[in-house]
Coordinates of C-alpha atoms in Angstrom, one line a residue:
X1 CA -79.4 41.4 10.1
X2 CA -79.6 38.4 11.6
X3 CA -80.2 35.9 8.7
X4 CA -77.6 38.1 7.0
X5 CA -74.9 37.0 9.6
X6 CA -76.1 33.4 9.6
X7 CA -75.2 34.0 5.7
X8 CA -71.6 35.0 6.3
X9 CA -70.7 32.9 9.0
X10 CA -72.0 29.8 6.3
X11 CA -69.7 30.8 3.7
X12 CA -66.8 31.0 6.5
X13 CA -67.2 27.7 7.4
X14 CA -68.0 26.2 3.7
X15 CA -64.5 28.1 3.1
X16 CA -62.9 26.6 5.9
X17 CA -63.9 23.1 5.1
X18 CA -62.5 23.9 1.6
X19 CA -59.1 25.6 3.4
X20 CA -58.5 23.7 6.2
X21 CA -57.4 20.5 4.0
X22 CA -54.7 22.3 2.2
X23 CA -53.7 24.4 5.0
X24 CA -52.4 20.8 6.9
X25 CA -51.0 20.0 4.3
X26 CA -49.2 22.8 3.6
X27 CA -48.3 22.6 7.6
X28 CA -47.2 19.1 6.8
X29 CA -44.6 19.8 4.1
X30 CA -43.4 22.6 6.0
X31 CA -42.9 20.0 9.0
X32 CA -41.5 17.5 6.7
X33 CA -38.9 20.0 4.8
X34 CA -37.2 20.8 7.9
X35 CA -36.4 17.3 9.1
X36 CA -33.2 17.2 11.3
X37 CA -30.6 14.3 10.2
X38 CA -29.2 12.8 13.4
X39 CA -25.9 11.4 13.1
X40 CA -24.3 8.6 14.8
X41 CA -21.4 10.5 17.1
X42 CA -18.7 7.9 16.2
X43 CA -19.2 8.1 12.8
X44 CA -17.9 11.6 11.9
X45 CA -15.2 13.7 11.9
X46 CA -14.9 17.8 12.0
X47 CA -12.0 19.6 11.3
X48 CA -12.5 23.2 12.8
X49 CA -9.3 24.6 11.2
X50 CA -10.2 23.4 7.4
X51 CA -14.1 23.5 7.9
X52 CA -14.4 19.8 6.9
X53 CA -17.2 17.9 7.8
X54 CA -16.3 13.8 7.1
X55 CA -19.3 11.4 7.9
X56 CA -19.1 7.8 7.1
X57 CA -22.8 6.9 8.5
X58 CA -24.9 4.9 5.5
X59 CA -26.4 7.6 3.2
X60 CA -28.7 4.1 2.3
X61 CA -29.8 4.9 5.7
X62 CA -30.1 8.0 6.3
X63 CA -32.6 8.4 3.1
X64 CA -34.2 5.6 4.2
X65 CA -34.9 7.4 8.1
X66 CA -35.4 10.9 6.1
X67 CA -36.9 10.4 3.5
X68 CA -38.2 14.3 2.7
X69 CA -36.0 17.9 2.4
X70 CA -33.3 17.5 4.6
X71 CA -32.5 21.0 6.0
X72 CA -30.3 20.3 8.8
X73 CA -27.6 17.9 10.2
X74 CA -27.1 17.6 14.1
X75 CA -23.5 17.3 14.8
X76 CA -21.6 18.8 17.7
X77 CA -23.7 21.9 16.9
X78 CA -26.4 22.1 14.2
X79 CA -25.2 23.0 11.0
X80 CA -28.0 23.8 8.3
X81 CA -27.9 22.7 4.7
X82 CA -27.2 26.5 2.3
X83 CA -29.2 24.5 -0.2
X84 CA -31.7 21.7 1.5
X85 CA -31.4 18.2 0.2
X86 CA -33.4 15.8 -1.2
X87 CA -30.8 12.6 -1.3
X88 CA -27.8 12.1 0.5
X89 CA -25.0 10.9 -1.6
X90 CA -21.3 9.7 -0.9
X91 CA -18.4 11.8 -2.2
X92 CA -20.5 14.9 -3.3
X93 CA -19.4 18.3 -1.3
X94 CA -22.3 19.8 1.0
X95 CA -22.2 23.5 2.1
X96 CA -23.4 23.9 5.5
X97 CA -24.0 26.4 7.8
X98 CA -22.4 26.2 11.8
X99 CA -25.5 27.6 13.8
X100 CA -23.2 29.2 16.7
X101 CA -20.9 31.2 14.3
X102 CA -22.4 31.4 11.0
X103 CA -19.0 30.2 9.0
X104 CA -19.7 27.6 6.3
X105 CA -18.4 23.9 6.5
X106 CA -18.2 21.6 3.8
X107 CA -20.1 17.9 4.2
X108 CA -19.1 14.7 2.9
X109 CA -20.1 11.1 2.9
X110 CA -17.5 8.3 2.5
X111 CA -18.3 4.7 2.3
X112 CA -14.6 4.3 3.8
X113 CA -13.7 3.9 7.5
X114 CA -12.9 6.5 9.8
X115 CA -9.8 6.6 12.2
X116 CA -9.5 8.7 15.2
X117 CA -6.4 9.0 17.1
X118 CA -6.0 11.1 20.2
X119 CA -3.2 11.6 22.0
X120 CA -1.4 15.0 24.0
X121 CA 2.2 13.6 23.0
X122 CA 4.5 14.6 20.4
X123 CA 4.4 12.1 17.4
X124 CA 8.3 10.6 16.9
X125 CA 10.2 7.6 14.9
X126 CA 11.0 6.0 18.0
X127 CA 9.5 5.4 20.9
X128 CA 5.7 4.8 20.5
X129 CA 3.4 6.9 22.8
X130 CA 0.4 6.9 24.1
X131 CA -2.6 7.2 22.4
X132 CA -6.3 6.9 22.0
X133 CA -7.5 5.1 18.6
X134 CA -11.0 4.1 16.9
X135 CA -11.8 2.9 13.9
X136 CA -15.6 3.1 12.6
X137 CA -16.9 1.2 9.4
X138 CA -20.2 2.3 7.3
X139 CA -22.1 -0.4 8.8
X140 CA -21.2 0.6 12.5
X141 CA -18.9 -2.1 12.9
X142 CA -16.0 -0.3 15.6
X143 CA -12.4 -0.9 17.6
X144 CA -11.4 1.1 20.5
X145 CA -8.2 0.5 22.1
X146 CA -5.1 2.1 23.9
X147 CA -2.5 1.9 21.5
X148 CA 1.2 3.2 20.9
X149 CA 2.3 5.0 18.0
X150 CA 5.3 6.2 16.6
X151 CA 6.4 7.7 12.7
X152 CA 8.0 4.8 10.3
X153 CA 9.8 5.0 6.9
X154 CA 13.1 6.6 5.9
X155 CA 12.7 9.2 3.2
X156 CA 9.2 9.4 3.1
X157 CA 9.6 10.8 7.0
X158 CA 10.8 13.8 5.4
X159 CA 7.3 14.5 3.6
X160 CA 4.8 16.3 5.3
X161 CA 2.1 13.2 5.6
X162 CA 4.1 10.6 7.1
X163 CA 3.2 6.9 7.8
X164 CA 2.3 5.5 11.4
X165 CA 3.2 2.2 13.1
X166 CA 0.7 1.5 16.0
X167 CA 0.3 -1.2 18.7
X168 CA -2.8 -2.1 20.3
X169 CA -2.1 -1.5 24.3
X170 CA -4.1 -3.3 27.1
X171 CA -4.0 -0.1 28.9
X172 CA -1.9 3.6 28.7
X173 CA 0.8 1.9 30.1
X174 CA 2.1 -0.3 27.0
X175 CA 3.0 -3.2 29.5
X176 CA 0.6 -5.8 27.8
X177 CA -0.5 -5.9 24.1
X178 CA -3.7 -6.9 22.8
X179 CA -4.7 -8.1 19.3
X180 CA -7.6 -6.7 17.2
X181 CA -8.9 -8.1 13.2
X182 CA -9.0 -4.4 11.8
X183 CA -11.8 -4.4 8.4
X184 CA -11.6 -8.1 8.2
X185 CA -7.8 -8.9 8.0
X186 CA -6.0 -10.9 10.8
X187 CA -5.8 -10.8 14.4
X188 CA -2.7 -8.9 15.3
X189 CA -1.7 -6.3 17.7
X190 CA 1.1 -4.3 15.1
X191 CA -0.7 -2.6 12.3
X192 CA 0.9 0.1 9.9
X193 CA -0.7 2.8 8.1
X194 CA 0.4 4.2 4.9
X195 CA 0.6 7.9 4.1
X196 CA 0.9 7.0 0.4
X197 CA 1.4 10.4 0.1
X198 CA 4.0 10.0 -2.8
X199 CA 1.9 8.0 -4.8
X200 CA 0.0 10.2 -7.5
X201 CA -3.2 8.6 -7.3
X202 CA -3.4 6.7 -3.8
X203 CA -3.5 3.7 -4.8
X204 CA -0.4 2.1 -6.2
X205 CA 0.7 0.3 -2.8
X206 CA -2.3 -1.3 -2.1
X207 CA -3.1 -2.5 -5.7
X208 CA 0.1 -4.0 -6.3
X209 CA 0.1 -6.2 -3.0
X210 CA -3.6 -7.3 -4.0
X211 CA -1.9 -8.0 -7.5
X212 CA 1.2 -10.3 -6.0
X213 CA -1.6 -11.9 -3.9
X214 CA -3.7 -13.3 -7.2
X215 CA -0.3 -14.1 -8.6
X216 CA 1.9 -15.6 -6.1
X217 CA 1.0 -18.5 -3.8
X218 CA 3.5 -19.6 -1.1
X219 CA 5.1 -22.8 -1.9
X220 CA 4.2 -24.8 1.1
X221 CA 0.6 -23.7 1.3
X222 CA -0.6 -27.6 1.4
X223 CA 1.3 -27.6 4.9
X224 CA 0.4 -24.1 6.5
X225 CA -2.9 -23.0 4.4
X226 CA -2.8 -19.9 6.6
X227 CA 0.2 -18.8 5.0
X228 CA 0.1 -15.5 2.6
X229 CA 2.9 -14.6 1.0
X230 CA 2.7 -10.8 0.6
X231 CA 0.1 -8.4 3.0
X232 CA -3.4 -7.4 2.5
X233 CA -4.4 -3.7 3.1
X234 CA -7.5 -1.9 3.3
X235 CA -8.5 2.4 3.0
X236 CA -9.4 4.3 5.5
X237 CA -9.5 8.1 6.3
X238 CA -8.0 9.5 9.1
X239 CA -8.4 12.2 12.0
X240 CA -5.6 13.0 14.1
X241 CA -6.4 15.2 17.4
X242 CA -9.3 16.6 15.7
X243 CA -7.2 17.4 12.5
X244 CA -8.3 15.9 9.1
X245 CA -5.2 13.8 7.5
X246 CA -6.5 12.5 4.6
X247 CA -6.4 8.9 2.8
X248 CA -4.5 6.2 4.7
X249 CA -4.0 2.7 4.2
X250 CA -4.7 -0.1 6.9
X251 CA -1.5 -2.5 6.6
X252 CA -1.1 -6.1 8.2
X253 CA 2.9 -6.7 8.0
X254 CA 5.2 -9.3 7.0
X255 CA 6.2 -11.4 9.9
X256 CA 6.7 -14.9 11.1
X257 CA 2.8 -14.7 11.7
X258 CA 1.5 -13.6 8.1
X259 CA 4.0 -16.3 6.8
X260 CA 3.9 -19.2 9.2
X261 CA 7.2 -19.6 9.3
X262 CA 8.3 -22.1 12.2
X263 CA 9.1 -21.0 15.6
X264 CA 12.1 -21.1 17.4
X265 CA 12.1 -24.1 19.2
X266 CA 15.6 -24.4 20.8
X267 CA 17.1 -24.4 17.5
X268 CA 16.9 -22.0 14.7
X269 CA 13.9 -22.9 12.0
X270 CA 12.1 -20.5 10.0
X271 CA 14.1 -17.4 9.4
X272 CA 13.3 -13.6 7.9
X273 CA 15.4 -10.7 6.7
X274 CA 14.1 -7.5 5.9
X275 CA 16.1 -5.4 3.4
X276 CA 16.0 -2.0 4.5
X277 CA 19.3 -0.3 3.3
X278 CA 21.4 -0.3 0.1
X279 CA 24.5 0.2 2.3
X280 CA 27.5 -1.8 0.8
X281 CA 25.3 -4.0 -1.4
X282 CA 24.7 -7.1 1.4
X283 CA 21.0 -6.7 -0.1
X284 CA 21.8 -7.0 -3.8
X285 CA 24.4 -9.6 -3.5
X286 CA 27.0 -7.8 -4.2
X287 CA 28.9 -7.5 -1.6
X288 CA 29.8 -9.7 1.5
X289 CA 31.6 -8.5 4.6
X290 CA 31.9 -9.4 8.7
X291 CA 28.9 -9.3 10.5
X292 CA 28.4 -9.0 14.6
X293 CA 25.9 -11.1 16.4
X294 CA 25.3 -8.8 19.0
X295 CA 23.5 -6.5 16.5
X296 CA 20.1 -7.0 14.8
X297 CA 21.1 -5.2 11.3
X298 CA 23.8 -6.3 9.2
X299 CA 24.4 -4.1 5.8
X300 CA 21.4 -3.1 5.2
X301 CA 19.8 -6.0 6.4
X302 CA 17.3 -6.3 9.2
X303 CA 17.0 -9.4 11.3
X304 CA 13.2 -10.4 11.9
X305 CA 13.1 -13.9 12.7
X306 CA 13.7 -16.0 15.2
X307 CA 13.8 -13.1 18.2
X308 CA 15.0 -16.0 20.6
X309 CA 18.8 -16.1 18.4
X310 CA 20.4 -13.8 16.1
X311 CA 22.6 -15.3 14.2
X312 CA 23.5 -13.9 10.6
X313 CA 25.9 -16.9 9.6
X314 CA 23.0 -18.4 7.5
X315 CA 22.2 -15.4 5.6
X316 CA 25.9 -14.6 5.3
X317 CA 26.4 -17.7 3.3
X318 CA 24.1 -17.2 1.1
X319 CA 25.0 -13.8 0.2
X320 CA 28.6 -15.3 0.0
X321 CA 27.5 -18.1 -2.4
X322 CA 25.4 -16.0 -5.2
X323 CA 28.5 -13.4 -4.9
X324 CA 31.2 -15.9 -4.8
X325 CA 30.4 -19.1 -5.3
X326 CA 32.1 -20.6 -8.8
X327 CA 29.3 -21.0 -11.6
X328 CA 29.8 -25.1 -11.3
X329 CA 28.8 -24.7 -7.9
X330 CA 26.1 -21.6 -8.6
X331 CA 24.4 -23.4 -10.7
X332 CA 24.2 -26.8 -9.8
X333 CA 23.2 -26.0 -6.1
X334 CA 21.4 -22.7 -6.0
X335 CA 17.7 -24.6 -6.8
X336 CA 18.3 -26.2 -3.1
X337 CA 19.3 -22.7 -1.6
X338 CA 16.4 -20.6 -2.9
X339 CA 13.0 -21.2 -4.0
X340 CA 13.0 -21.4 -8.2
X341 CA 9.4 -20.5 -8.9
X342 CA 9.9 -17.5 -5.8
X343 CA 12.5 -16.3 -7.9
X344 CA 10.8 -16.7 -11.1
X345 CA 7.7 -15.2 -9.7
X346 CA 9.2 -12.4 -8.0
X347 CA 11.4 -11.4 -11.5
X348 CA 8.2 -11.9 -13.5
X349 CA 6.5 -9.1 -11.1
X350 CA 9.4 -6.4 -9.9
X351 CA 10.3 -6.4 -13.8
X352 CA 6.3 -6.0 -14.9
X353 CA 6.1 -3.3 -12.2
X354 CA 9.6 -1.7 -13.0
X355 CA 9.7 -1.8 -9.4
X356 CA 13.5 0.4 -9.2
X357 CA 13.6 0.2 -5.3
X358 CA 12.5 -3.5 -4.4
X359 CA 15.8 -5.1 -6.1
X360 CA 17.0 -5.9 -2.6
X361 CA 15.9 -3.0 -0.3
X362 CA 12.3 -3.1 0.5
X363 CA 12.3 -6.7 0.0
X364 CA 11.9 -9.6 2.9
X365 CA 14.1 -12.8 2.7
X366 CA 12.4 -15.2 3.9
X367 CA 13.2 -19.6 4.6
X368 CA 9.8 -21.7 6.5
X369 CA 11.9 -24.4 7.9
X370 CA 15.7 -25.6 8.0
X371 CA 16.4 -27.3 5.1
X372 CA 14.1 -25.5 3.5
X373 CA 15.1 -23.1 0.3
X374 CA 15.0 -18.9 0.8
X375 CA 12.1 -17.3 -1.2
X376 CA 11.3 -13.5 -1.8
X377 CA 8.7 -11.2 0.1
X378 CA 7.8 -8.1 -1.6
X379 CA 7.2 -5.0 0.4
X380 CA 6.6 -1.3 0.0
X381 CA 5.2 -0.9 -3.9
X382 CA 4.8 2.8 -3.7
X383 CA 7.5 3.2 -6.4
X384 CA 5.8 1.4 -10.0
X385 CA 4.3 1.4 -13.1
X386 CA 6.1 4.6 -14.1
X387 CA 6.8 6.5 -10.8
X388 CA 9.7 6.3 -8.7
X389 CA 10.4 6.4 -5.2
X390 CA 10.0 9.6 -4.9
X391 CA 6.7 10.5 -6.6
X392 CA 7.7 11.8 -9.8
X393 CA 7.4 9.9 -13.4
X394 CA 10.2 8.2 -14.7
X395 CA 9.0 7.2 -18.5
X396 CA 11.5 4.4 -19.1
X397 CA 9.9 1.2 -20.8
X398 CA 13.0 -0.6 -21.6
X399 CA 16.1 -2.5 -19.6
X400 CA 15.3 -5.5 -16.8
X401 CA 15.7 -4.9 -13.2
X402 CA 18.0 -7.0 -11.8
X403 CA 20.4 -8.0 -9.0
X404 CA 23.6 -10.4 -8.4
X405 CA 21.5 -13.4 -8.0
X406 CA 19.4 -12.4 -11.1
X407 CA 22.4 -11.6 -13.1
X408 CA 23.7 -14.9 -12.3
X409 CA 20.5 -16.6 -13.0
X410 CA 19.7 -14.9 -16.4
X411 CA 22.5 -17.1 -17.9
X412 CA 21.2 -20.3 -16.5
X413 CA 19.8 -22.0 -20.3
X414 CA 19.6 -25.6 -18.8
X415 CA 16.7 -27.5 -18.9
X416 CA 13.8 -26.8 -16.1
X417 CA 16.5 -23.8 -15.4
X418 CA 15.8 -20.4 -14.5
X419 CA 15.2 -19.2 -18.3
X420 CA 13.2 -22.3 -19.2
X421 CA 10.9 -21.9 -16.4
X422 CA 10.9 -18.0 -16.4
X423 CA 9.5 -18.0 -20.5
X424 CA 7.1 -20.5 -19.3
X425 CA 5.6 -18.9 -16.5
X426 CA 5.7 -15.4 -18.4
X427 CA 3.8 -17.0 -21.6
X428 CA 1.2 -18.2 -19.3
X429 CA 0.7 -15.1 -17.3
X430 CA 0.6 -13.0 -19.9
X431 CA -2.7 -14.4 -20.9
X432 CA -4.0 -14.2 -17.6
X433 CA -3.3 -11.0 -15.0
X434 CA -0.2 -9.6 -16.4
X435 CA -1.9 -8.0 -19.7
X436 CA -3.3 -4.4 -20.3
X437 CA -6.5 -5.0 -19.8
X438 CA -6.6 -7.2 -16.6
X439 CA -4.0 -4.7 -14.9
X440 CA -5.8 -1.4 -15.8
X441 CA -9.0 -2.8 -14.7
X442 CA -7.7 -3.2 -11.4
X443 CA -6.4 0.4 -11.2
X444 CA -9.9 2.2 -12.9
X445 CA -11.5 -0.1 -9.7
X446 CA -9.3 1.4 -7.3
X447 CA -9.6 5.0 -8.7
X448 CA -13.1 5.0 -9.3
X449 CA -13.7 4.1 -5.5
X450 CA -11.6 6.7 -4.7
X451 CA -13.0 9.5 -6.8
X452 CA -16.8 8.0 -6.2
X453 CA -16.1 8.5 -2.2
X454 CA -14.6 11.5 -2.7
X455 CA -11.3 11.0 -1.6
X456 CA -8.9 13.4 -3.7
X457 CA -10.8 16.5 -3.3
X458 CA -10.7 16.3 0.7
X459 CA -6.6 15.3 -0.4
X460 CA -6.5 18.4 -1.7
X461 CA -8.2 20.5 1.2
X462 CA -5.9 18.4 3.6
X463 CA -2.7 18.9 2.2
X464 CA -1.7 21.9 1.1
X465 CA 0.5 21.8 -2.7
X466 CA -1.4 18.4 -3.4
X467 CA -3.2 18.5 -6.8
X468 CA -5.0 15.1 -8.0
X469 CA -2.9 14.3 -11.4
X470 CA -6.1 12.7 -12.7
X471 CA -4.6 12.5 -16.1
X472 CA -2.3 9.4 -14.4
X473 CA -4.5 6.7 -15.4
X474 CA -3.5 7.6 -19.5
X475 CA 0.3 7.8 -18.8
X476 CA -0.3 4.7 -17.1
X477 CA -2.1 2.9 -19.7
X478 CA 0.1 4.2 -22.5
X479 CA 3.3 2.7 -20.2
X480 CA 2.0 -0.7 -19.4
X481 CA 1.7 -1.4 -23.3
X482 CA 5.0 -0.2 -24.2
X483 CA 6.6 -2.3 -20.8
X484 CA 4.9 -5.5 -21.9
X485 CA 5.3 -5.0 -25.7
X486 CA 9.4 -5.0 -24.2
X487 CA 9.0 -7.9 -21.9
X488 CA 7.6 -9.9 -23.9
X489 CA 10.4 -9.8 -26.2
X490 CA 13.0 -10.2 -23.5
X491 CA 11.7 -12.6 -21.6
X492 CA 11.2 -14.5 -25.0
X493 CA 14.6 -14.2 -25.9
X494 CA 16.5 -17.6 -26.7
X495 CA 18.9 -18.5 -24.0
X496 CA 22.5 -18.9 -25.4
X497 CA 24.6 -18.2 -22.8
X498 CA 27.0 -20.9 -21.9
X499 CA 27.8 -20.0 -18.4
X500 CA 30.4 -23.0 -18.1
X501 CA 32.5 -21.0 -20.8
X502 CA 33.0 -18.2 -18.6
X503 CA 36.1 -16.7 -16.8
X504 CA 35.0 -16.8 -13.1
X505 CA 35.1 -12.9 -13.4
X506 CA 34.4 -12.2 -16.9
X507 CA 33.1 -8.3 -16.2
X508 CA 35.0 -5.9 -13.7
X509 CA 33.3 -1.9 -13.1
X510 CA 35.3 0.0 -11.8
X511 CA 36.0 2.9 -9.5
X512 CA 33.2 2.2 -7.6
X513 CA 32.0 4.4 -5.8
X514 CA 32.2 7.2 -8.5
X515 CA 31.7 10.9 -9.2
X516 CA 31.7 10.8 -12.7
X517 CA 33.2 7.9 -14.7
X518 CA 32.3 4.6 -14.8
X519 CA 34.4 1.6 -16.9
X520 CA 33.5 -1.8 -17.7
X521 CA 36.2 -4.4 -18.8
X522 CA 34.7 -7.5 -19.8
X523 CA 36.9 -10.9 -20.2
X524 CA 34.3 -11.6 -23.8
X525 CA 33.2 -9.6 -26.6
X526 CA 30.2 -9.3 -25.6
X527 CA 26.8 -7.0 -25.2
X528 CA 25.7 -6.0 -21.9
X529 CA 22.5 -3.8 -20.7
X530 CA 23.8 -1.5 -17.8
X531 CA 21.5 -0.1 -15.0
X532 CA 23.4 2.1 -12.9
X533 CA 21.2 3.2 -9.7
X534 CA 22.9 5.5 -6.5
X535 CA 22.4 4.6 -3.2
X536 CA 19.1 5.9 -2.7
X537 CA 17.8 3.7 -5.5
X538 CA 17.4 6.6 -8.4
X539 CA 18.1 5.4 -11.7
X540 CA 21.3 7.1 -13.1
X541 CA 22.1 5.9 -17.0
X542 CA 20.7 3.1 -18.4
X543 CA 22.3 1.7 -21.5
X544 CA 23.4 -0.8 -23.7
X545 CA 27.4 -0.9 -24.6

């Protein structure tokens, strides 16, 4: 019995020396299969409500620290993967599992920074409150600040995502302000962040001020090499007392700062305008009326610059002189008043975007020194390429954008005149960034970040009635041909008009404002192309009579 026991107790341990490999490693995949991904704590957001999970920590990393079946995620709480992962991946939708009440969350990665504002007052227009604020990149990078915030924008505070203007505060008290860079743009303590929440694809806004950046240069760089005329602005995704508000853009803003105009200095220097308002027509030139020093706004107008003075005399004139001034005097003097490759420049790009509400409203007038010429800032290009102000397409292809001053300048044939020097600059552009190709290459790059990070599907979870109109990028294509295929054309058109030959009021419209009929009585038998907008900037009738 004995020998036989030795026997058995041989072949246990033969078989154990045979198991015992295979049974550790079986232990050690086990092990491995339930690794635990630990997040950085600034680096993601949960929305409780929607079950919406944002992280923004590097999925490089992450795979790199776990590199086996991920099976959970330690957040507030853990929260275990209904499917375990292999590889982490940005934009792709993870179901997982809250460990304390069993409801499922869904997970996502985003290369794009996170904001987090906190704050237990009521968000208004006017005044900003207080209110906690950080802002986390992928690679860690973070500001923390106070800051105050209030709601900004006219119409667009009537939709339900609404844009924010925030100061960096020294404390809760707002007595001091402090400046921050936010995601590599300038130092500044006034930052904006855009809802773009009537833009169908998210991206219109920022594309168009990167595409005025490549094309426009301010024309006394060599002396302030600072200077940018136009803003830059940078995505980001946003958490407001816990809730998830989707896709915002991080704006710098045009100010004496951005471009260097001169300071005050006892006398006024540089000077801004912002056009906010249609009003009476102040904006567009066509209309010119008292004005009241004791206010910052004047028709429409907004005064930015100097803060030391207001004084709207300057402006006032030249309002007074595109709208009134005789054509001998127009057009021998209006080169010294306002900056002729601005103006060429600007026409060249509100005309390429169709840009219907940056004729005078949304648009910054601008002078760097006295005795200086004016020159043209764009601002707010939500409204392009096919959509309107308010969101919705407007397929029109045909018909130039203009305004007093552009009216008046479209007649100007002499030589290095606004038509010579507008068919110039167009033939050369045309090459260059404003063709097909160049322009829809820089909106597939701004979608395809988008859609790669995920964006539009959390769009859709955080705002209820939004549905990503991904077929966009075709009506878009399909309209920039037909736009350039037109301005080419027109802006190749030879330049016959003898402005000299004119009746100082050649074409009268009249009743205005109007209901229902509107006449024009013109002093020539002529052709004109009529663009009849309301106040709000929608596009009534366009047509040629």
């Amino acid at each position: 019995m004995f020998v036989k026991f030795l026997l058995f107790l041989g072949k246990i341990i033969f078989l154990m020396k045979k198991i015992t490999p295979l049974l550790f490693l079986l232990l050690g995949l086990i092990a491995n299969a339930n690794e635990t991904i630990v997040l950085n704590t600034d680096m993601y957001g949960i929305d409780h409500n929607k079950k919406l999970i944002v992280s923004n920590n590097s999925v490089e990393n992450i795979n790199t620290i776990y590199p086996n079946i991920k099976t959970i995620i330690l957040l507030d709480v853990n929260y275990t993967f209904s499917v375990p992962v292999q590889t982490i991946e940005i934009g792709t939708p993870y179901s997982v599992i809250h460990s304390g009440n069993s409801q499922i969350y869904t997970l996502y990665f985003t290369e794009l920074p996170l904001i987090h504002i906190a704050t237990p007052h009521t968000i208004v227009d006017t005044p900003k409150v207080w209110a906690s604020f950080r802002l986390t990149e992928s690679n860690g990078n973070s500001v923390s600040s106070d800051i105050g915030i209030e709601y900004r924008g006219g119409w667009s505070q009537t939709l339900v995502k609404k844009s924010m203007e925030i100061e960096f505060w020294e404390d809760n008290t707002g007595t001091e302000t402090v400046d921050y860079s936010l995601l590599g743009m300038r130092w500044d303590d006034d930052w904006n962040l855009q809802a773009m929440f009537n833009e169908p694809l998210r991206f219109l806004s920022k594309t168009n001020n990167d595409l005025w950046r490549l094309f426009h240069t301010a024309y006394y760089i060599n002396n302030e090499p600072d200077a940018v005329n136009g803003i830059t602005m940078k995505y980001s995704e946003m958490f407001l007392n816990g809730e998830y508000r989707g896709i915002y853009a991080v704006s710098e803003k045009i100010d004496r700062k951005q471009l260097k105009l001169k300071k005050h200095n006892g006398n006024i220097r540089g000077e801004l305008y912002k056009g906010d308002q249609w009003a009476n027509g102040a904006v567009t030139f066509n209309w010119v009326g008292p004005y009241d020093n004791n206010y910052d706004v004047w028709d429409g107008f907004e005064y930015k610059h100097p803060k030391e003075e207001i004084s709207w005399s300057n402006l006032y004139n030249l309002v007074d002189f595109v709208k009134n001034g005789t054509n001998t005097d127009f057009y021998s003097q209006y080169q010294n008043k306002f900056h002729l490759d601005n103006l060429v420049d600007y026409y060249i790009f509100l005309n390429v975007l169709r840009a219907t509400d940056n004729t005078g409203k949304n648009l910054y007038i601008a002078k760097y020194n006295t005795n200086e010429p004016y020159f043209y800032v764009p601002w707010d290009l939500d409204g392009t390429f096919g959509i309107i102000w308010h969101g919705g397409q407007e397929n029109i292809t045909t018909g130039l954008l203009n305004n007093k001053l552009y009216n008046r300048l479209w007649l100007d044939c002499s030589e290095n005149g606004f038509r010579e020097k507008l068919q110039a600059r167009w033939n050369s552009v045309k090459q260059t960034i404003f063709n097909h190709d160049f322009l829809m290459d820089m909106f597939d790059e701004s979608y395809s970040y988008l859609l790669q990070n995920g964006v539009y599907p959390r769009e859709e979870i955080a705002w209820q009635g939004y549905e990503t109109e991904y077929y966009h990028l075709d009506y878009m294509s399909d309209w920039i041909t037909n736009r350039l295929a037109y301005l080419d054309t027109k802006f190749n058109e030879e330049c016959t008009a003898n402005v000299l030959g004119f009746s100082e009021n050649y074409i009268k419209v009249y009743p205005n404002p109007t209901s229902d009929y509107l006449y024009f009585n013109s002093s020539e038998n002529q052709s004109f192309f009529v663009s009849v907008y309301d106040v709000q900037g929608k596009i009534l009738l366009e047509k040629q009579i």
